[in-house]
Amino acid sequence: MASNARLDHRNPLVFDTHELGRRPGAMQRLTRTIDAPRDFGVQGVIGVPEGAPVELELRLESVMEGVLVTGTARATAEGECVRCLEPVGLELEAAFQELFTYPDADDRGRVIAEPGDDAEDDEDRFFLEDGLFDLEPLLRDAVVLALPMQPVCQEDCPGLCSECGTRLADDPDHHHDAVDIRWAALQGLAGTMKDGEKDEMSGADAEAGVDEKQEK
C-alpha cells in the first residue's frame, strides 16, 4: 500500500514513531481507546457501531526495514442473527501484525528511491510517512477477519417458522398441520359426499318409519 498524502497526527488512528527511533531492537508499547469509525465491520451483517469505544494495545518494534506493529483491538460488535433476526452482541478481539516500511529503505534496510517507482510492489506494502503511520486500513482488515460471516444468537438457534415467521426458540412445540393442496379438492368432495349420504340415510329412515306405521 503506497503512502497516502499527508497523514494528520490529530487522527486517533495515526501514530507517531519518532520517540521509538530507528535503532533496530528498540520497542515501545502503547494503549489507546478510540471511537470506532464508520462502517467498521461487515456491512449489513455485523460490525462495531460508529463511535463505540475500541481499545487498542500496540507494540512497536524498530527493525532495519521500518517499524513492526503488533497489536490487539477489543470492542463490542452488534448485528442480527441470520436465523431468527434477533439482535446479536459479540465481544470482539482482533489481533494484527504489519510492517510499516521506511520510504527510503528496501527489505534489507538499504536506501532506495521514493515509493511509487514500482507500483505493483507498493500496493502490498505499508509505508511510514514522516515517522507516522495510519492504523485504520490494517485495523479494518483485522476486524472483518475476526467477525463471523453468519452471526447467530446461539449455536442451536432453530430460526423462524417458514409459514408464519414465529421464532421457534420461543415456542419449541410450534407446528402447522400440513395439508397437501393436491388432496384439498378431494377432501372437499369427500365432505360433500358424506353430507349427501347423511341426507339419503335420513330420507330412508323416514320412509321406513312411514311404512311401519302403515303396517300397524
PDB file of C-alpha atoms in Angstrom:
ATOM      1  CA  MET A   1       0.000   0.000   0.000  1.00  0.00           C
ATOM      2  CA  ALA A   2       1.610   3.195  -1.140  1.00  0.00           C
ATOM      3  CA  SER A   3       1.996   6.193   1.107  1.00  0.00           C
ATOM      4  CA  ASN A   4      -1.063   8.436   1.265  1.00  0.00           C
ATOM      5  CA  ALA A   5      -0.866  12.203   1.033  1.00  0.00           C
ATOM      6  CA  ARG A   6      -0.112  13.871   4.337  1.00  0.00           C
ATOM      7  CA  LEU A   7      -1.235  11.952   7.382  1.00  0.00           C
ATOM      8  CA  ASP A   8      -2.889  14.008  10.116  1.00  0.00           C
ATOM      9  CA  HIS A   9      -1.295  13.425  13.527  1.00  0.00           C
ATOM     10  CA  ARG A  10      -4.556  14.542  15.161  1.00  0.00           C
ATOM     11  CA  ASN A  11      -6.315  11.480  13.789  1.00  0.00           C
ATOM     12  CA  PRO A  12      -6.582   8.966  16.693  1.00  0.00           C
ATOM     13  CA  LEU A  13      -5.635   6.132  14.336  1.00  0.00           C
ATOM     14  CA  VAL A  14      -2.428   7.840  13.218  1.00  0.00           C
ATOM     15  CA  PHE A  15       0.613   7.015  15.366  1.00  0.00           C
ATOM     16  CA  ASP A  16       3.969   8.753  15.696  1.00  0.00           C
ATOM     17  CA  THR A  17       7.161   6.657  15.762  1.00  0.00           C
ATOM     18  CA  HIS A  18       9.663   9.464  16.338  1.00  0.00           C
ATOM     19  CA  GLU A  19      10.001   8.599  20.004  1.00  0.00           C
ATOM     20  CA  LEU A  20      10.749   4.990  19.074  1.00  0.00           C
ATOM     21  CA  GLY A  21      13.633   5.982  16.835  1.00  0.00           C
ATOM     22  CA  ARG A  22      15.284   3.977  14.070  1.00  0.00           C
ATOM     23  CA  ARG A  23      17.689   1.917  16.129  1.00  0.00           C
ATOM     24  CA  PRO A  24      16.911  -1.770  15.422  1.00  0.00           C
ATOM     25  CA  GLY A  25      15.673  -3.554  18.536  1.00  0.00           C
ATOM     26  CA  ALA A  26      14.028  -0.529  20.143  1.00  0.00           C
ATOM     27  CA  MET A  27      10.496  -1.215  21.359  1.00  0.00           C
ATOM     28  CA  GLN A  28       7.546   0.836  22.546  1.00  0.00           C
ATOM     29  CA  ARG A  29       4.185  -0.202  23.990  1.00  0.00           C
ATOM     30  CA  LEU A  30       1.083   1.920  23.539  1.00  0.00           C
ATOM     31  CA  THR A  31      -2.539   1.744  24.651  1.00  0.00           C
ATOM     32  CA  ARG A  32      -5.269   3.907  23.250  1.00  0.00           C
ATOM     33  CA  THR A  33      -9.066   3.957  23.223  1.00  0.00           C
ATOM     34  CA  ILE A  34     -10.615   5.340  20.058  1.00  0.00           C
ATOM     35  CA  ASP A  35     -14.107   5.848  18.676  1.00  0.00           C
ATOM     36  CA  ALA A  36     -14.964   3.287  16.022  1.00  0.00           C
ATOM     37  CA  PRO A  37     -15.001   4.786  12.530  1.00  0.00           C
ATOM     38  CA  ARG A  38     -17.922   4.444  10.159  1.00  0.00           C
ATOM     39  CA  ASP A  39     -18.709   1.053   8.548  1.00  0.00           C
ATOM     40  CA  PHE A  40     -16.381  -0.787  10.898  1.00  0.00           C
ATOM     41  CA  GLY A  41     -17.192  -4.425  10.147  1.00  0.00           C
ATOM     42  CA  VAL A  42     -19.168  -6.469   7.643  1.00  0.00           C
ATOM     43  CA  GLN A  43     -21.698  -4.024   6.234  1.00  0.00           C
ATOM     44  CA  GLY A  44     -25.305  -5.106   6.694  1.00  0.00           C
ATOM     45  CA  VAL A  45     -24.323  -8.153   8.765  1.00  0.00           C
ATOM     46  CA  ILE A  46     -22.345  -7.299  11.906  1.00  0.00           C
ATOM     47  CA  GLY A  47     -19.894  -4.629  12.995  1.00  0.00           C
ATOM     48  CA  VAL A  48     -18.784  -2.210  15.676  1.00  0.00           C
ATOM     49  CA  PRO A  49     -21.224   0.735  15.786  1.00  0.00           C
ATOM     50  CA  GLU A  50     -19.803   4.083  14.749  1.00  0.00           C
ATOM     51  CA  GLY A  51     -18.493   5.942  17.797  1.00  0.00           C
ATOM     52  CA  ALA A  52     -18.351   2.851  20.033  1.00  0.00           C
ATOM     53  CA  PRO A  53     -15.127   2.508  22.076  1.00  0.00           C
ATOM     54  CA  VAL A  54     -12.338   0.378  20.620  1.00  0.00           C
ATOM     55  CA  GLU A  55      -9.465  -0.483  22.949  1.00  0.00           C
ATOM     56  CA  LEU A  56      -6.053  -0.799  21.275  1.00  0.00           C
ATOM     57  CA  GLU A  57      -2.922  -2.388  22.657  1.00  0.00           C
ATOM     58  CA  LEU A  58       0.127  -1.922  20.411  1.00  0.00           C
ATOM     59  CA  ARG A  59       3.750  -2.952  20.418  1.00  0.00           C
ATOM     60  CA  LEU A  60       6.057  -1.040  18.088  1.00  0.00           C
ATOM     61  CA  GLU A  61       9.415  -2.592  17.239  1.00  0.00           C
ATOM     62  CA  SER A  62      12.113  -0.859  15.256  1.00  0.00           C
ATOM     63  CA  VAL A  63      13.683  -3.112  12.609  1.00  0.00           C
ATOM     64  CA  MET A  64      16.030  -2.486   9.698  1.00  0.00           C
ATOM     65  CA  GLU A  65      13.213  -2.033   7.177  1.00  0.00           C
ATOM     66  CA  GLY A  66      10.875   0.061   9.302  1.00  0.00           C
ATOM     67  CA  VAL A  67       8.532  -0.415  12.252  1.00  0.00           C
ATOM     68  CA  LEU A  68       6.840  -3.730  13.015  1.00  0.00           C
ATOM     69  CA  VAL A  69       3.418  -3.110  14.559  1.00  0.00           C
ATOM     70  CA  THR A  70       1.798  -5.883  16.576  1.00  0.00           C
ATOM     71  CA  GLY A  71      -1.469  -5.301  18.345  1.00  0.00           C
ATOM     72  CA  THR A  72      -4.899  -6.266  19.581  1.00  0.00           C
ATOM     73  CA  ALA A  73      -8.209  -4.461  19.239  1.00  0.00           C
ATOM     74  CA  ARG A  74     -11.140  -5.106  21.584  1.00  0.00           C
ATOM     75  CA  ALA A  75     -14.686  -3.871  21.079  1.00  0.00           C
ATOM     76  CA  THR A  76     -18.333  -4.934  21.148  1.00  0.00           C
ATOM     77  CA  ALA A  77     -19.829  -5.763  17.774  1.00  0.00           C
ATOM     78  CA  GLU A  78     -23.546  -5.689  17.058  1.00  0.00           C
ATOM     79  CA  GLY A  79     -25.534  -7.413  14.376  1.00  0.00           C
ATOM     80  CA  GLU A  80     -28.509  -9.625  13.634  1.00  0.00           C
ATOM     81  CA  CYS A  81     -28.926 -13.381  13.893  1.00  0.00           C
ATOM     82  CA  VAL A  82     -29.090 -14.812  10.383  1.00  0.00           C
ATOM     83  CA  ARG A  83     -31.603 -17.443  11.509  1.00  0.00           C
ATOM     84  CA  CYS A  84     -34.123 -15.641  13.705  1.00  0.00           C
ATOM     85  CA  LEU A  85     -33.229 -11.958  13.069  1.00  0.00           C
ATOM     86  CA  GLU A  86     -32.825 -11.209  16.788  1.00  0.00           C
ATOM     87  CA  PRO A  87     -30.127  -8.689  17.829  1.00  0.00           C
ATOM     88  CA  VAL A  88     -26.688 -10.182  18.426  1.00  0.00           C
ATOM     89  CA  GLY A  89     -23.914  -8.760  20.623  1.00  0.00           C
ATOM     90  CA  LEU A  90     -20.380 -10.091  20.332  1.00  0.00           C
ATOM     91  CA  GLU A  91     -17.242  -9.311  22.322  1.00  0.00           C
ATOM     92  CA  LEU A  92     -14.661  -8.888  19.592  1.00  0.00           C
ATOM     93  CA  GLU A  93     -10.913  -9.376  19.860  1.00  0.00           C
ATOM     94  CA  ALA A  94      -8.879  -8.885  16.698  1.00  0.00           C
ATOM     95  CA  ALA A  95      -5.132  -9.442  16.503  1.00  0.00           C
ATOM     96  CA  PHE A  96      -2.926  -7.978  13.792  1.00  0.00           C
ATOM     97  CA  GLN A  97       0.694  -7.504  12.768  1.00  0.00           C
ATOM     98  CA  GLU A  98       2.197  -5.483   9.933  1.00  0.00           C
ATOM     99  CA  LEU A  99       5.485  -3.957   8.900  1.00  0.00           C
ATOM    100  CA  PHE A 100       5.384  -0.256   8.102  1.00  0.00           C
ATOM    101  CA  THR A 101       8.358   0.339   5.848  1.00  0.00           C
ATOM    102  CA  TYR A 102      10.637   3.355   5.751  1.00  0.00           C
ATOM    103  CA  PRO A 103      10.061   5.004   2.357  1.00  0.00           C
ATOM    104  CA  ASP A 104      13.825   5.221   1.801  1.00  0.00           C
ATOM    105  CA  ALA A 105      14.709   1.559   2.532  1.00  0.00           C
ATOM    106  CA  ASP A 106      14.243  -1.813   0.860  1.00  0.00           C
ATOM    107  CA  ASP A 107      13.689  -5.180   2.563  1.00  0.00           C
ATOM    108  CA  ARG A 108      17.319  -5.226   3.674  1.00  0.00           C
ATOM    109  CA  GLY A 109      17.287  -1.710   5.020  1.00  0.00           C
ATOM    110  CA  ARG A 110      19.171  -0.298   2.044  1.00  0.00           C
ATOM    111  CA  VAL A 111      18.337   3.167   0.733  1.00  0.00           C
ATOM    112  CA  ILE A 112      16.130   3.105  -2.353  1.00  0.00           C
ATOM    113  CA  ALA A 113      14.073   5.540  -4.369  1.00  0.00           C
ATOM    114  CA  GLU A 114      10.833   7.019  -3.107  1.00  0.00           C
ATOM    115  CA  PRO A 115       7.754   4.714  -3.027  1.00  0.00           C
ATOM    116  CA  GLY A 116       5.802   4.720  -6.257  1.00  0.00           C
ATOM    117  CA  ASP A 117       8.666   3.756  -8.572  1.00  0.00           C
ATOM    118  CA  ASP A 118       7.354   0.199  -8.577  1.00  0.00           C
ATOM    119  CA  ALA A 119       3.565   0.490  -8.282  1.00  0.00           C
ATOM    120  CA  GLU A 120       2.940  -3.254  -8.097  1.00  0.00           C
ATOM    121  CA  ASP A 121       5.264  -3.720  -5.118  1.00  0.00           C
ATOM    122  CA  ASP A 122       3.882  -0.633  -3.368  1.00  0.00           C
ATOM    123  CA  GLU A 123       0.304  -1.965  -3.430  1.00  0.00           C
ATOM    124  CA  ASP A 124       1.189  -4.706  -0.968  1.00  0.00           C
ATOM    125  CA  ARG A 125       3.257  -2.561   1.375  1.00  0.00           C
ATOM    126  CA  PHE A 126       2.503  -0.102   4.157  1.00  0.00           C
ATOM    127  CA  PHE A 127       4.782   2.925   4.432  1.00  0.00           C
ATOM    128  CA  LEU A 128       5.733   5.331   7.168  1.00  0.00           C
ATOM    129  CA  GLU A 129       5.230   8.964   6.300  1.00  0.00           C
ATOM    130  CA  ASP A 130       7.403  11.431   8.187  1.00  0.00           C
ATOM    131  CA  GLY A 131       7.558   8.918  11.038  1.00  0.00           C
ATOM    132  CA  LEU A 132       3.747   8.486  11.089  1.00  0.00           C
ATOM    133  CA  PHE A 133       1.605   5.501  10.183  1.00  0.00           C
ATOM    134  CA  ASP A 134      -2.138   5.108   9.729  1.00  0.00           C
ATOM    135  CA  LEU A 135      -3.508   2.053  11.525  1.00  0.00           C
ATOM    136  CA  GLU A 136      -7.052   2.238  10.123  1.00  0.00           C
ATOM    137  CA  PRO A 137      -6.662   0.094   6.940  1.00  0.00           C
ATOM    138  CA  LEU A 138      -4.854  -2.624   8.875  1.00  0.00           C
ATOM    139  CA  LEU A 139      -7.358  -2.472  11.724  1.00  0.00           C
ATOM    140  CA  ARG A 140     -10.343  -2.713   9.375  1.00  0.00           C
ATOM    141  CA  ASP A 141      -8.955  -5.854   7.750  1.00  0.00           C
ATOM    142  CA  ALA A 142      -8.293  -7.452  11.140  1.00  0.00           C
ATOM    143  CA  VAL A 143     -11.795  -6.685  12.441  1.00  0.00           C
ATOM    144  CA  VAL A 144     -13.501  -8.084   9.331  1.00  0.00           C
ATOM    145  CA  LEU A 145     -11.493 -11.312   9.595  1.00  0.00           C
ATOM    146  CA  ALA A 146     -12.368 -11.668  13.290  1.00  0.00           C
ATOM    147  CA  LEU A 147     -16.123 -11.259  12.761  1.00  0.00           C
ATOM    148  CA  PRO A 148     -18.445 -14.162  11.879  1.00  0.00           C
ATOM    149  CA  MET A 149     -19.867 -14.005   8.365  1.00  0.00           C
ATOM    150  CA  GLN A 150     -23.124 -15.580   9.618  1.00  0.00           C
ATOM    151  CA  PRO A 151     -23.714 -14.456  13.210  1.00  0.00           C
ATOM    152  CA  VAL A 152     -26.221 -16.402  15.324  1.00  0.00           C
ATOM    153  CA  CYS A 153     -27.776 -15.618  18.692  1.00  0.00           C
ATOM    154  CA  GLN A 154     -26.950 -19.157  19.853  1.00  0.00           C
ATOM    155  CA  GLU A 155     -25.325 -22.112  18.143  1.00  0.00           C
ATOM    156  CA  ASP A 156     -28.519 -24.201  18.090  1.00  0.00           C
ATOM    157  CA  CYS A 157     -30.889 -21.373  17.125  1.00  0.00           C
ATOM    158  CA  PRO A 158     -33.788 -23.065  15.262  1.00  0.00           C
ATOM    159  CA  GLY A 159     -34.674 -19.901  13.351  1.00  0.00           C
ATOM    160  CA  LEU A 160     -38.160 -18.809  12.273  1.00  0.00           C
ATOM    161  CA  CYS A 161     -41.228 -20.753  11.198  1.00  0.00           C
ATOM    162  CA  SER A 162     -41.235 -20.770   7.406  1.00  0.00           C
ATOM    163  CA  GLU A 163     -45.027 -20.395   7.318  1.00  0.00           C
ATOM    164  CA  CYS A 164     -45.844 -17.724   9.897  1.00  0.00           C
ATOM    165  CA  GLY A 165     -42.476 -16.295  10.975  1.00  0.00           C
ATOM    166  CA  THR A 166     -42.777 -17.278  14.638  1.00  0.00           C
ATOM    167  CA  ARG A 167     -39.423 -17.500  16.458  1.00  0.00           C
ATOM    168  CA  LEU A 168     -39.134 -21.208  17.136  1.00  0.00           C
ATOM    169  CA  ALA A 169     -36.850 -20.796  20.166  1.00  0.00           C
ATOM    170  CA  ASP A 170     -39.749 -19.065  21.966  1.00  0.00           C
ATOM    171  CA  ASP A 171     -42.216 -21.835  21.078  1.00  0.00           C
ATOM    172  CA  PRO A 172     -40.451 -25.197  20.740  1.00  0.00           C
ATOM    173  CA  ASP A 173     -43.772 -27.041  20.177  1.00  0.00           C
ATOM    174  CA  HIS A 174     -44.876 -24.713  17.408  1.00  0.00           C
ATOM    175  CA  HIS A 175     -46.103 -26.505  14.265  1.00  0.00           C
ATOM    176  CA  HIS A 176     -48.669 -26.378  11.485  1.00  0.00           C
ATOM    177  CA  ASP A 177     -50.801 -29.284  10.257  1.00  0.00           C
ATOM    178  CA  ALA A 178     -49.533 -29.876   6.781  1.00  0.00           C
ATOM    179  CA  VAL A 179     -52.217 -30.143   4.104  1.00  0.00           C
ATOM    180  CA  ASP A 180     -51.252 -31.325   0.652  1.00  0.00           C
ATOM    181  CA  ILE A 181     -53.028 -28.976  -1.772  1.00  0.00           C
ATOM    182  CA  ARG A 182     -53.337 -31.866  -4.228  1.00  0.00           C
ATOM    183  CA  TRP A 183     -55.792 -33.554  -1.847  1.00  0.00           C
ATOM    184  CA  ALA A 184     -57.664 -30.438  -0.747  1.00  0.00           C
ATOM    185  CA  ALA A 185     -60.268 -30.692  -3.548  1.00  0.00           C
ATOM    186  CA  LEU A 186     -60.833 -34.389  -2.900  1.00  0.00           C
ATOM    187  CA  GLN A 187     -61.247 -33.727   0.798  1.00  0.00           C
ATOM    188  CA  GLY A 188     -63.912 -31.160  -0.003  1.00  0.00           C
ATOM    189  CA  LEU A 189     -65.622 -33.579  -2.351  1.00  0.00           C
ATOM    190  CA  ALA A 190     -65.472 -36.301   0.268  1.00  0.00           C
ATOM    191  CA  GLY A 191     -67.107 -33.967   2.750  1.00  0.00           C
ATOM    192  CA  THR A 192     -69.908 -33.187   0.268  1.00  0.00           C
ATOM    193  CA  MET A 193     -70.489 -36.861  -0.427  1.00  0.00           C
ATOM    194  CA  LYS A 194     -70.706 -37.587   3.272  1.00  0.00           C
ATOM    195  CA  ASP A 195     -73.300 -34.862   3.708  1.00  0.00           C
ATOM    196  CA  GLY A 196     -75.314 -36.308   0.793  1.00  0.00           C
ATOM    197  CA  GLU A 197     -75.126 -39.789   2.225  1.00  0.00           C
ATOM    198  CA  LYS A 198     -76.428 -38.465   5.532  1.00  0.00           C
ATOM    199  CA  ASP A 199     -79.374 -36.848   3.737  1.00  0.00           C
ATOM    200  CA  GLU A 200     -80.159 -40.089   1.886  1.00  0.00           C
ATOM    201  CA  MET A 201     -79.925 -42.063   5.066  1.00  0.00           C
ATOM    202  CA  SER A 202     -82.248 -39.611   6.841  1.00  0.00           C
ATOM    203  CA  GLY A 203     -84.740 -39.907   3.977  1.00  0.00           C
ATOM    204  CA  ALA A 204     -84.597 -43.700   4.008  1.00  0.00           C
ATOM    205  CA  ASP A 205     -85.158 -43.791   7.760  1.00  0.00           C
ATOM    206  CA  ALA A 206     -88.160 -41.523   7.396  1.00  0.00           C
ATOM    207  CA  GLU A 207     -89.737 -43.744   4.706  1.00  0.00           C
ATOM    208  CA  ALA A 208     -89.119 -46.830   6.822  1.00  0.00           C
ATOM    209  CA  GLY A 209     -90.937 -45.182   9.671  1.00  0.00           C
ATOM    210  CA  VAL A 210     -93.977 -44.410   7.494  1.00  0.00           C
ATOM    211  CA  ASP A 211     -94.119 -47.972   6.205  1.00  0.00           C
ATOM    212  CA  GLU A 212     -94.016 -49.336   9.732  1.00  0.00           C
ATOM    213  CA  LYS A 213     -96.917 -47.108  10.722  1.00  0.00           C
ATOM    214  CA  GLN A 214     -98.977 -48.217   7.703  1.00  0.00           C
ATOM    215  CA  GLU A 215     -98.429 -51.873   8.501  1.00  0.00           C
ATOM    216  CA  LYS A 216     -99.689 -51.317  12.011  1.00  0.00           C
TER     217      LYS A 216
END
